[in-house]
Short mmCIF file of C-alpha atoms in Angstrom, two decimals:
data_model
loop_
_atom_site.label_atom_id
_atom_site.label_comp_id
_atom_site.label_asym_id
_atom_site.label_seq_id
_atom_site.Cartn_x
_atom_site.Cartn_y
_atom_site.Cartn_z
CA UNK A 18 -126.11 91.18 -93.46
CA UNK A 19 -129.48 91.30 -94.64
CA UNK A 20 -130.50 90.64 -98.73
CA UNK A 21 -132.45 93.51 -99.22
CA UNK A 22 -131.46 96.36 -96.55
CA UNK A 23 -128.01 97.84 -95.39
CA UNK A 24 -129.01 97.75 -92.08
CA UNK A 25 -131.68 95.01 -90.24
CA UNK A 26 -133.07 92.10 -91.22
CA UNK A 27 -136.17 91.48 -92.36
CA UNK A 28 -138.59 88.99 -89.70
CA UNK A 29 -141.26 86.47 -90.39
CA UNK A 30 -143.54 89.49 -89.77
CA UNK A 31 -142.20 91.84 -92.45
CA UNK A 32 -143.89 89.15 -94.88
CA UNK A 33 -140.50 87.17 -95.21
CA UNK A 34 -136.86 85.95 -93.59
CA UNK A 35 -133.89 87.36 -95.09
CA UNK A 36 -132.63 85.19 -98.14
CA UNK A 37 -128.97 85.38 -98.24
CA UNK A 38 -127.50 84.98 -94.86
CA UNK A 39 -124.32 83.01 -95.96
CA UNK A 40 -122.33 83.18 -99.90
CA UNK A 41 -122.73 80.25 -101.87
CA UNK A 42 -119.59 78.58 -103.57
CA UNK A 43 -121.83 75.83 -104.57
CA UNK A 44 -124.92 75.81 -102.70
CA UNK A 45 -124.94 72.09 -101.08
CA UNK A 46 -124.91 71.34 -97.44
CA UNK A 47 -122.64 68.88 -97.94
CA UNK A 48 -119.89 71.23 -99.83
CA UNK A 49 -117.55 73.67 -98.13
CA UNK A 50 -118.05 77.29 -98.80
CA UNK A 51 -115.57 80.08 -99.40
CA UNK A 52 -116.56 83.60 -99.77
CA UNK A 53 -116.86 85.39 -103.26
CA UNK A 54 -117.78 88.85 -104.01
CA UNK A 55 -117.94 91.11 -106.91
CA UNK A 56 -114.19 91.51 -107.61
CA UNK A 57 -114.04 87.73 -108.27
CA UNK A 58 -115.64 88.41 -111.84
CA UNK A 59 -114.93 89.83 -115.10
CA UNK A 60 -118.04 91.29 -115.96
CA UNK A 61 -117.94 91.05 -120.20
CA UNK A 62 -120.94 92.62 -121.30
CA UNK A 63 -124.80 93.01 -120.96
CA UNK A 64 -126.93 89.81 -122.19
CA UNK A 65 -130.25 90.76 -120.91
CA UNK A 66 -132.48 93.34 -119.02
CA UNK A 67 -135.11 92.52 -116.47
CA UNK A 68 -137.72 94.89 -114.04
CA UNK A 69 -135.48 94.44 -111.16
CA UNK A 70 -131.55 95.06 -113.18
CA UNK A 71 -129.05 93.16 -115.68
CA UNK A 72 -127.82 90.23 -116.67
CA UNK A 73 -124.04 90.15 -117.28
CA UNK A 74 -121.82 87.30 -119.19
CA UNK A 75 -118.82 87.58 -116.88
CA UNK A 76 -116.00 85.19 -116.15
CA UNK A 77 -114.64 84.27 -112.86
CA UNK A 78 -111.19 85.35 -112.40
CA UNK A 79 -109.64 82.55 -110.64
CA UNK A 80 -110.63 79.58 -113.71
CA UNK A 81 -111.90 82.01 -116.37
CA UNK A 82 -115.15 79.90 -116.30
CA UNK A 83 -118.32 81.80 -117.63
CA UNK A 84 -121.55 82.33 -116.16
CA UNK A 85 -124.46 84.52 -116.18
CA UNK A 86 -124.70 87.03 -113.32
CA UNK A 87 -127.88 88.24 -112.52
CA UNK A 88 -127.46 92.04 -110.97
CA UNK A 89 -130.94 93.01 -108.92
CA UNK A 90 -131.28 96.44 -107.73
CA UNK A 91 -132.32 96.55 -103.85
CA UNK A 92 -134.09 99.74 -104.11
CA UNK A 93 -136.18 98.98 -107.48
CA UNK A 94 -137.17 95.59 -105.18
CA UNK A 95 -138.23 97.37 -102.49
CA UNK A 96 -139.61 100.18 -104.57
CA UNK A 97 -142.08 97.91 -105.82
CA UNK A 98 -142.66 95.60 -103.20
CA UNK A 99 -141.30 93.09 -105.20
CA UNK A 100 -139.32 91.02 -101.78
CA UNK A 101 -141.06 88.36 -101.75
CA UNK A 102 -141.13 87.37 -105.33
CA UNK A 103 -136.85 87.44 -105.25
CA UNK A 104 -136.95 85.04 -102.25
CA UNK A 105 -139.03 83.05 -103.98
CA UNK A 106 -136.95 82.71 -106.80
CA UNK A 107 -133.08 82.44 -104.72
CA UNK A 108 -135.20 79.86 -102.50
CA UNK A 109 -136.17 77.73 -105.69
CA UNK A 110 -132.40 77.93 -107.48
CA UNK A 111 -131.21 75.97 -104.22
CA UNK A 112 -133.82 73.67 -104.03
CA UNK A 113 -132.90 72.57 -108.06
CA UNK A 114 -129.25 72.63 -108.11
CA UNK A 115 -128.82 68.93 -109.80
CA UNK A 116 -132.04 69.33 -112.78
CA UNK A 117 -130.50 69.38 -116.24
CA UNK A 118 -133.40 71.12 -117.71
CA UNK A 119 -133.35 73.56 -114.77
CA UNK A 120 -130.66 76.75 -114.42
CA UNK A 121 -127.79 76.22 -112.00
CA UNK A 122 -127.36 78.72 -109.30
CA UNK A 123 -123.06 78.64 -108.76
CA UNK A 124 -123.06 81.66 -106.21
CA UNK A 125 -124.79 84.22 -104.37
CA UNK A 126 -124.10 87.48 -102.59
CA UNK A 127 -124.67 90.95 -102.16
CA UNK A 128 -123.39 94.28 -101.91
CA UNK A 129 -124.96 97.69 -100.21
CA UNK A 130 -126.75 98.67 -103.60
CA UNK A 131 -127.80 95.18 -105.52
CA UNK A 132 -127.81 91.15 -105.17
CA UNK A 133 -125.93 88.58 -107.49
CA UNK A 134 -127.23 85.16 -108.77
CA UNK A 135 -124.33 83.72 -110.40
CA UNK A 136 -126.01 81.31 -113.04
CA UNK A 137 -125.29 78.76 -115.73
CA UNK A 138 -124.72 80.72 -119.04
CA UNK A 139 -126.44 78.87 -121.40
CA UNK A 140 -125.02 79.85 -124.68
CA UNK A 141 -127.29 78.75 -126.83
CA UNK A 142 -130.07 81.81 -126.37
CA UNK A 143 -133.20 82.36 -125.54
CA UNK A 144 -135.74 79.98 -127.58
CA UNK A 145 -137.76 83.18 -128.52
CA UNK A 146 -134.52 84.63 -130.34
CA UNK A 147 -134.51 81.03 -132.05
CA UNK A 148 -138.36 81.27 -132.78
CA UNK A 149 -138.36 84.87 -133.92
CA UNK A 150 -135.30 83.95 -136.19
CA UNK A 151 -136.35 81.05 -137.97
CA UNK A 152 -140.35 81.01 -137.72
CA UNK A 153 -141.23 77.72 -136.65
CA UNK A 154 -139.46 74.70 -136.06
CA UNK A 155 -140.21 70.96 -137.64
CA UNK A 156 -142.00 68.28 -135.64
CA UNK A 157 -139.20 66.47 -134.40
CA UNK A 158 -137.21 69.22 -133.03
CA UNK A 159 -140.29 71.21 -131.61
CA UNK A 160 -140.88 67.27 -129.65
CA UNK A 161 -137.60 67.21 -128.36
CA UNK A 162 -137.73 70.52 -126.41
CA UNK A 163 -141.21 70.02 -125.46
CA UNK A 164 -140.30 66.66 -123.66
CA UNK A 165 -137.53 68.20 -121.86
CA UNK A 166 -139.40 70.80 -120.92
CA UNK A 167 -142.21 68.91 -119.70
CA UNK A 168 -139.06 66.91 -117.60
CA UNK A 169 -138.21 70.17 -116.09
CA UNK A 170 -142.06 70.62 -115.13
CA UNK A 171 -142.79 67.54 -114.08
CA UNK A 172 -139.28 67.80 -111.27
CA UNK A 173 -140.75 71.33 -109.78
CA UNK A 174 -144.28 69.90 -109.21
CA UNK A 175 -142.28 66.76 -107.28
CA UNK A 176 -141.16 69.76 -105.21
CA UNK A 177 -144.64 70.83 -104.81
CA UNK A 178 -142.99 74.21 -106.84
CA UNK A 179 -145.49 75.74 -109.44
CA UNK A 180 -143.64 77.44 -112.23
CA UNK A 181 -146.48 79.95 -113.76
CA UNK A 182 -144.00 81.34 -116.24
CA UNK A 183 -143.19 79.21 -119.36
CA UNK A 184 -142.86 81.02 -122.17
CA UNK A 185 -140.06 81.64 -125.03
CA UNK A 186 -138.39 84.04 -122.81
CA UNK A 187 -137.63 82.13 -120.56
CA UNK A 188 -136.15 79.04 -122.05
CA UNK A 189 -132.89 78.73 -122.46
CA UNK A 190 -130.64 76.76 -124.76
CA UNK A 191 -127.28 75.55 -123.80
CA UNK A 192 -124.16 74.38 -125.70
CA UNK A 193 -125.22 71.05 -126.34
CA UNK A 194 -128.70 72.47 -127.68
CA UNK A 195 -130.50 71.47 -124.50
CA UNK A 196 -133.37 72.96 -122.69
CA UNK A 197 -133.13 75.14 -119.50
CA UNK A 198 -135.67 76.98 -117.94
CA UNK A 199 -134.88 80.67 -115.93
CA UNK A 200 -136.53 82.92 -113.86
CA UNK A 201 -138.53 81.41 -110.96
CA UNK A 202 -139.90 84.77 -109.51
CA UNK A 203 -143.34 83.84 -110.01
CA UNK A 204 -142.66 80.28 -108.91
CA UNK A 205 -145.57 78.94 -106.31
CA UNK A 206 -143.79 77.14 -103.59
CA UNK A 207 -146.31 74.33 -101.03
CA UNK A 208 -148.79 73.38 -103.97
CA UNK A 209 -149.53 69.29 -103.59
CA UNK A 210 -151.36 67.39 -106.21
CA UNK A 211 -154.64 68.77 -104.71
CA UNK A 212 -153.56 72.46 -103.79
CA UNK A 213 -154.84 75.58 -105.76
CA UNK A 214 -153.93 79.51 -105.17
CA UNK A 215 -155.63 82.35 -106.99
CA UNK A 216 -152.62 84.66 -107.61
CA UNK A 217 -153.24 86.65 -110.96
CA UNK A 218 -149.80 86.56 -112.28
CA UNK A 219 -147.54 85.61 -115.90
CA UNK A 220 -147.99 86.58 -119.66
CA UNK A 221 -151.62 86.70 -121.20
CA UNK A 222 -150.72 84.34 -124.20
CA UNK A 223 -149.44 81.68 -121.92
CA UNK A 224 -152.06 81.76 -118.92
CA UNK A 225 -154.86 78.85 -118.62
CA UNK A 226 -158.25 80.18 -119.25
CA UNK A 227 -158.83 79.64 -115.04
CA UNK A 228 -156.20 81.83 -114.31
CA UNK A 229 -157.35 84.70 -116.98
CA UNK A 230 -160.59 84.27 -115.11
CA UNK A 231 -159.30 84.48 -112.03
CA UNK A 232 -160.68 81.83 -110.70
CA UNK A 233 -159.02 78.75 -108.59
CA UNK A 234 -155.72 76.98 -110.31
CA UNK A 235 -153.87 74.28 -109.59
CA UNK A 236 -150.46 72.95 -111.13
CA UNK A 237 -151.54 71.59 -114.22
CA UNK A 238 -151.40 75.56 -115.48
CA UNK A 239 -148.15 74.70 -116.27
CA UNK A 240 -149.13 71.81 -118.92
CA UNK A 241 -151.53 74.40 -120.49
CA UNK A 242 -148.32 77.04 -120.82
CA UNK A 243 -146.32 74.53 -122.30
CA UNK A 244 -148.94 73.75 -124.73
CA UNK A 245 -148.81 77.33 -125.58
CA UNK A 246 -145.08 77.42 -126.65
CA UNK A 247 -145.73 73.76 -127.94
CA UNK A 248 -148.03 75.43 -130.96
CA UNK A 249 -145.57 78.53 -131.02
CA UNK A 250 -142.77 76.30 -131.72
CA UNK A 251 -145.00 74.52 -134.37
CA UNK A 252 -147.16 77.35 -135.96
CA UNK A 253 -144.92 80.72 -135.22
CA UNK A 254 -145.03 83.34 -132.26
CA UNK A 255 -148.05 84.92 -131.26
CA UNK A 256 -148.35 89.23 -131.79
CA UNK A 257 -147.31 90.68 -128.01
CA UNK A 258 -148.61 94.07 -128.12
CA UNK A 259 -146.87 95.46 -125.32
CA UNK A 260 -150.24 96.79 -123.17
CA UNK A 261 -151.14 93.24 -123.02
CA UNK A 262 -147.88 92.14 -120.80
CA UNK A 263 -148.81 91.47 -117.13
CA UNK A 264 -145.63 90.42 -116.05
#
């Protein structure tokens, strides 16, 4: 069954392969798979809203065990052309199942309407609920998520994997207080040491000055973003007038 479309499956030459052609118990070759669908959860409540659908907190039924399921509407996808950017993203959660700093991807699978990423829940919140809660944060605290963030970097650009989309948002904290970053739609996949790409994409406070230019970028885009939340952490969150949001 194809990931985006009832019927059919997209080819090379639609612009991509389709994304989902088996359910993941736990997405390594090496483990056995049984199928799981949407009647295997307890969906709880809403915990966050994206372009593309919801995230639910939801338990499984069989070991009550939570995680965060991400709900993405086919049509809104297709709607806005947005394919490619969800393959990137389900193609990037299996390549980083065993990073700490990184969110687990449990399950996948579909229905006729919408697509489910069953994720880590990381209880701990987003850092920009911490940051707009408590202003800044002290020194050492502000260095200890920096440094695991810059571990979580550092792994994706082994895996020649760009992220392009560090910000508050979209770090996570999870019950032990540690860091873990979300959302990999924007995620540049085949960039070496030496590669660059010119995609305009990601928040305006957070983009390198070559990007903003739109000029030629390589990975170290991602060491200027995480400088940005670096002085966020340290000095306070930035005003994010809403026409200014790209992404």
């Amino acid at each position: 069954m194809d990931f985006l479309r009832p019927e059919g499956s997209l080819s090379e030459a639609d612009g991509a392969a389709a994304i989902l052609p088996k359910v993941y118990s736990n997405p390594q070759p090496e483990e056995s798979q049984s199928r799981v669908s949407v009647a295997d959860f307890d969906y709880l409540k809403v915990i966050g809203t994206g372009s593309f659908g919801k995230v639910f907190l939801a338990t499984q039924r069989e070991n009550g065990r939570y995680y965060a399921v991400k709900v993405l509407k086919k049509h809104i996808i297709l709607t806005r052309k947005e394919e490619r950017n969800v393959m990137c993203e389900h193609r990037v959660l299996l390549k980083t199942l065993n990073h700490p700093f990184l969110v687990k991807l449990h399950f996948s699978f579909q229905t006729k309407d919408s697509l489910y990423l069953v994720l880590d829940y990381a209880c701990g919140g987003e850092l920009f609920y911490h940051l707009q809660r408590e202003g800044v944060f002290g020194e050492p605290r502000a260095r200890f998520y920096a440094a695991e963030m810059a571990c979580a970097l550092g792994y994706l650009h082994s895996l020649k994997i760009v992220y392009r989309d560090l910000k508050p948002e979209n770090i996570l904290l999870d019950s032990a207080g540690h860091v873990v970053l979300t959302d990999f739609g924007l995620c540049k996949e085949g960039m070496s040491r030496r590669g660059t790409t010119t995609t305009f994409c990601g928040t305006p406070e957070y983009l390198a000055p070559e990007v903003l230019l739109q000029k030629e970028y390589d990975r170290t885009v991602d060491w200027w973003g995480l400088g940005a939340v670096l002085h966020e952490m340290l000095y306070g969150l930035v005003n994010k007038p809403t026409e200014l949001m790209l992404i």
